[in-house]
């Protein structure tokens, strides 16, 4: 079985997410980040950006990988570019585009980009995410 490379370059439908002060504070607490700006609701922790993107990233990744291999996916790498602070009350709209597939002997690396924009269409956060499908070693590299 191989990754469905026909979906590379196809951007997902946007998924919206409102950042709330409670969710941002809970995230800061869960990651042991005591910054008072997170506790008082001024801003959300930067890495909170994974929360609004998680659902659409998961769906895009699952759409590429054969069903039998979904339990063998692990997080590989992630790079984030912040264009503005994340603030409670802000609504982000996130799309995901699968970019590339690299097949190796022990598995396959799949790289996607998630772009979140604010309600005015201004860039919020860009995230390049690589996942690894353990044992998924059929198919060809693409993208």
PDB file of C-alpha atoms in Angstrom:
ATOM      1  CA  UNK A   1       0.000   0.000   0.000  1.00  0.00           C
ATOM      2  CA  UNK A   2       1.144   3.524  -0.733  1.00  0.00           C
ATOM      3  CA  UNK A   3       0.269   7.102   0.106  1.00  0.00           C
ATOM      4  CA  UNK A   4      -2.321   8.668  -2.198  1.00  0.00           C
ATOM      5  CA  UNK A   5      -0.127  11.205  -3.987  1.00  0.00           C
ATOM      6  CA  UNK A   6      -3.025  12.437  -6.146  1.00  0.00           C
ATOM      7  CA  UNK A   7      -4.035  14.656  -3.212  1.00  0.00           C
ATOM      8  CA  UNK A   8      -0.719  16.524  -3.096  1.00  0.00           C
ATOM      9  CA  UNK A   9      -1.131  20.225  -3.735  1.00  0.00           C
ATOM     10  CA  UNK A  10      -4.875  20.204  -3.037  1.00  0.00           C
ATOM     11  CA  UNK A  11      -5.794  22.683  -0.319  1.00  0.00           C
ATOM     12  CA  UNK A  12      -8.466  21.648   2.172  1.00  0.00           C
ATOM     13  CA  UNK A  13     -11.608  23.552   2.941  1.00  0.00           C
ATOM     14  CA  UNK A  14     -11.027  26.065   5.757  1.00  0.00           C
ATOM     15  CA  UNK A  15     -11.819  25.151   9.332  1.00  0.00           C
ATOM     16  CA  UNK A  16     -12.516  27.999  11.752  1.00  0.00           C
ATOM     17  CA  UNK A  17     -11.563  28.127  15.404  1.00  0.00           C
ATOM     18  CA  UNK A  18     -12.066  30.843  18.016  1.00  0.00           C
ATOM     19  CA  UNK A  19      -9.288  31.270  20.533  1.00  0.00           C
ATOM     20  CA  UNK A  20     -10.739  31.674  24.022  1.00  0.00           C
ATOM     21  CA  UNK A  21      -8.937  32.912  27.112  1.00  0.00           C
ATOM     22  CA  UNK A  22      -9.890  29.718  28.977  1.00  0.00           C
ATOM     23  CA  UNK A  23      -8.476  27.407  26.287  1.00  0.00           C
ATOM     24  CA  UNK A  24      -5.279  29.459  26.055  1.00  0.00           C
ATOM     25  CA  UNK A  25      -4.836  29.387  29.829  1.00  0.00           C
ATOM     26  CA  UNK A  26      -5.516  25.641  29.945  1.00  0.00           C
ATOM     27  CA  UNK A  27      -2.893  25.105  27.250  1.00  0.00           C
ATOM     28  CA  UNK A  28      -0.366  27.228  29.166  1.00  0.00           C
ATOM     29  CA  UNK A  29      -1.111  25.283  32.352  1.00  0.00           C
ATOM     30  CA  UNK A  30      -0.780  21.929  30.558  1.00  0.00           C
ATOM     31  CA  UNK A  31       2.611  22.931  29.156  1.00  0.00           C
ATOM     32  CA  UNK A  32       3.814  24.431  32.462  1.00  0.00           C
ATOM     33  CA  UNK A  33       4.153  27.922  31.003  1.00  0.00           C
ATOM     34  CA  UNK A  34       3.664  30.442  33.832  1.00  0.00           C
ATOM     35  CA  UNK A  35       3.732  33.592  31.659  1.00  0.00           C
ATOM     36  CA  UNK A  36       1.227  35.988  33.291  1.00  0.00           C
ATOM     37  CA  UNK A  37       0.062  37.227  29.867  1.00  0.00           C
ATOM     38  CA  UNK A  38      -1.403  33.759  29.249  1.00  0.00           C
ATOM     39  CA  UNK A  39      -3.081  33.587  32.653  1.00  0.00           C
ATOM     40  CA  UNK A  40      -4.746  37.011  32.325  1.00  0.00           C
ATOM     41  CA  UNK A  41      -5.962  36.441  28.759  1.00  0.00           C
ATOM     42  CA  UNK A  42      -3.764  39.013  27.029  1.00  0.00           C
ATOM     43  CA  UNK A  43      -2.325  36.531  24.527  1.00  0.00           C
ATOM     44  CA  UNK A  44      -2.248  32.797  23.909  1.00  0.00           C
ATOM     45  CA  UNK A  45       1.015  30.831  24.065  1.00  0.00           C
ATOM     46  CA  UNK A  46       2.586  30.758  20.573  1.00  0.00           C
ATOM     47  CA  UNK A  47       2.560  26.973  20.296  1.00  0.00           C
ATOM     48  CA  UNK A  48      -1.185  27.056  21.035  1.00  0.00           C
ATOM     49  CA  UNK A  49      -1.331  27.491  17.231  1.00  0.00           C
ATOM     50  CA  UNK A  50      -1.344  23.685  16.954  1.00  0.00           C
ATOM     51  CA  UNK A  51      -4.824  23.587  18.514  1.00  0.00           C
ATOM     52  CA  UNK A  52      -6.735  25.454  15.766  1.00  0.00           C
ATOM     53  CA  UNK A  53      -4.862  23.492  13.080  1.00  0.00           C
ATOM     54  CA  UNK A  54      -5.066  20.027  14.646  1.00  0.00           C
ATOM     55  CA  UNK A  55      -8.428  18.923  13.253  1.00  0.00           C
ATOM     56  CA  UNK A  56      -7.748  19.956   9.669  1.00  0.00           C
ATOM     57  CA  UNK A  57      -4.160  18.620   9.798  1.00  0.00           C
ATOM     58  CA  UNK A  58      -5.386  15.268  11.071  1.00  0.00           C
ATOM     59  CA  UNK A  59      -8.051  15.021   8.390  1.00  0.00           C
ATOM     60  CA  UNK A  60      -5.681  15.922   5.574  1.00  0.00           C
ATOM     61  CA  UNK A  61      -3.099  13.399   6.760  1.00  0.00           C
ATOM     62  CA  UNK A  62      -5.651  10.623   7.224  1.00  0.00           C
ATOM     63  CA  UNK A  63      -6.930  11.253   3.698  1.00  0.00           C
ATOM     64  CA  UNK A  64      -3.512  10.411   2.239  1.00  0.00           C
ATOM     65  CA  UNK A  65      -2.632   7.323   4.234  1.00  0.00           C
ATOM     66  CA  UNK A  66      -4.092   3.849   3.692  1.00  0.00           C
ATOM     67  CA  UNK A  67      -6.537   2.974   6.477  1.00  0.00           C
ATOM     68  CA  UNK A  68      -4.402   0.013   7.636  1.00  0.00           C
ATOM     69  CA  UNK A  69      -1.519   2.371   8.478  1.00  0.00           C
ATOM     70  CA  UNK A  70      -3.332   5.101  10.404  1.00  0.00           C
ATOM     71  CA  UNK A  71      -2.241   3.608  13.743  1.00  0.00           C
ATOM     72  CA  UNK A  72       1.403   3.737  12.652  1.00  0.00           C
ATOM     73  CA  UNK A  73       1.654   7.501  12.178  1.00  0.00           C
ATOM     74  CA  UNK A  74       3.988   9.505  14.392  1.00  0.00           C
ATOM     75  CA  UNK A  75       4.804  13.204  14.501  1.00  0.00           C
ATOM     76  CA  UNK A  76       8.094  13.906  12.784  1.00  0.00           C
ATOM     77  CA  UNK A  77       8.976  17.587  12.604  1.00  0.00           C
ATOM     78  CA  UNK A  78       7.200  20.913  12.781  1.00  0.00           C
ATOM     79  CA  UNK A  79       8.233  24.440  11.888  1.00  0.00           C
ATOM     80  CA  UNK A  80       6.063  27.437  12.726  1.00  0.00           C
ATOM     81  CA  UNK A  81       6.139  30.984  11.383  1.00  0.00           C
ATOM     82  CA  UNK A  82       4.205  33.553  13.418  1.00  0.00           C
ATOM     83  CA  UNK A  83       2.883  36.605  11.604  1.00  0.00           C
ATOM     84  CA  UNK A  84       1.006  38.025  14.591  1.00  0.00           C
ATOM     85  CA  UNK A  85       0.325  37.183  18.231  1.00  0.00           C
ATOM     86  CA  UNK A  86      -2.529  34.801  18.959  1.00  0.00           C
ATOM     87  CA  UNK A  87      -5.139  36.550  21.081  1.00  0.00           C
ATOM     88  CA  UNK A  88      -8.265  35.379  22.884  1.00  0.00           C
ATOM     89  CA  UNK A  89     -11.327  36.376  20.874  1.00  0.00           C
ATOM     90  CA  UNK A  90      -9.469  35.943  17.603  1.00  0.00           C
ATOM     91  CA  UNK A  91     -11.039  33.641  15.018  1.00  0.00           C
ATOM     92  CA  UNK A  92      -8.595  31.760  12.813  1.00  0.00           C
ATOM     93  CA  UNK A  93      -9.437  30.009   9.574  1.00  0.00           C
ATOM     94  CA  UNK A  94      -7.006  27.203   8.741  1.00  0.00           C
ATOM     95  CA  UNK A  95      -6.389  25.314   5.518  1.00  0.00           C
ATOM     96  CA  UNK A  96      -3.956  22.474   4.918  1.00  0.00           C
ATOM     97  CA  UNK A  97      -2.103  21.574   1.744  1.00  0.00           C
ATOM     98  CA  UNK A  98      -0.205  18.260   1.481  1.00  0.00           C
ATOM     99  CA  UNK A  99       3.129  19.105  -0.145  1.00  0.00           C
ATOM    100  CA  UNK A 100       5.317  16.039  -0.457  1.00  0.00           C
ATOM    101  CA  UNK A 101       5.809  12.343   0.123  1.00  0.00           C
ATOM    102  CA  UNK A 102       9.234  10.768   0.679  1.00  0.00           C
ATOM    103  CA  UNK A 103       9.261   6.966   0.703  1.00  0.00           C
ATOM    104  CA  UNK A 104      12.017   5.118   2.561  1.00  0.00           C
ATOM    105  CA  UNK A 105      12.795   1.587   3.639  1.00  0.00           C
ATOM    106  CA  UNK A 106      11.370   2.015   7.149  1.00  0.00           C
ATOM    107  CA  UNK A 107       8.415   4.224   6.247  1.00  0.00           C
ATOM    108  CA  UNK A 108       7.145   7.329   4.529  1.00  0.00           C
ATOM    109  CA  UNK A 109       7.467  11.005   5.437  1.00  0.00           C
ATOM    110  CA  UNK A 110       4.550  13.248   4.482  1.00  0.00           C
ATOM    111  CA  UNK A 111       4.917  17.019   4.684  1.00  0.00           C
ATOM    112  CA  UNK A 112       1.953  19.389   4.816  1.00  0.00           C
ATOM    113  CA  UNK A 113       1.565  23.118   5.356  1.00  0.00           C
ATOM    114  CA  UNK A 114      -1.206  24.563   7.514  1.00  0.00           C
ATOM    115  CA  UNK A 115      -1.974  28.247   7.015  1.00  0.00           C
ATOM    116  CA  UNK A 116      -4.111  30.088   9.542  1.00  0.00           C
ATOM    117  CA  UNK A 117      -5.492  33.537   8.757  1.00  0.00           C
ATOM    118  CA  UNK A 118      -7.490  35.914  10.929  1.00  0.00           C
ATOM    119  CA  UNK A 119     -11.012  37.189  10.229  1.00  0.00           C
ATOM    120  CA  UNK A 120      -9.550  39.942   8.001  1.00  0.00           C
ATOM    121  CA  UNK A 121      -7.624  37.389   5.931  1.00  0.00           C
ATOM    122  CA  UNK A 122      -4.292  38.480   7.395  1.00  0.00           C
ATOM    123  CA  UNK A 123      -1.718  35.716   7.965  1.00  0.00           C
ATOM    124  CA  UNK A 124      -1.652  34.425  11.535  1.00  0.00           C
ATOM    125  CA  UNK A 125       0.534  31.316  11.615  1.00  0.00           C
ATOM    126  CA  UNK A 126       2.103  29.021   9.030  1.00  0.00           C
ATOM    127  CA  UNK A 127       2.999  25.485  10.113  1.00  0.00           C
ATOM    128  CA  UNK A 128       5.020  22.979   8.125  1.00  0.00           C
ATOM    129  CA  UNK A 129       4.336  19.554   9.604  1.00  0.00           C
ATOM    130  CA  UNK A 130       6.030  16.274   8.734  1.00  0.00           C
ATOM    131  CA  UNK A 131       4.518  12.995   9.860  1.00  0.00           C
ATOM    132  CA  UNK A 132       6.071   9.572   9.516  1.00  0.00           C
ATOM    133  CA  UNK A 133       4.127   6.448   8.562  1.00  0.00           C
ATOM    134  CA  UNK A 134       6.068   3.559  10.108  1.00  0.00           C
ATOM    135  CA  UNK A 135       6.261   0.552   7.810  1.00  0.00           C
ATOM    136  CA  UNK A 136       4.562   2.361   4.948  1.00  0.00           C
ATOM    137  CA  UNK A 137       7.342   1.750   2.449  1.00  0.00           C
ATOM    138  CA  UNK A 138       5.529   1.189  -0.857  1.00  0.00           C
ATOM    139  CA  UNK A 139       4.986   3.822  -3.509  1.00  0.00           C
ATOM    140  CA  UNK A 140       7.031   6.629  -4.983  1.00  0.00           C
ATOM    141  CA  UNK A 141       8.260   9.969  -3.738  1.00  0.00           C
ATOM    142  CA  UNK A 142       6.316  12.952  -5.029  1.00  0.00           C
ATOM    143  CA  UNK A 143       5.864  16.667  -4.479  1.00  0.00           C
TER     144      UNK A 143
END
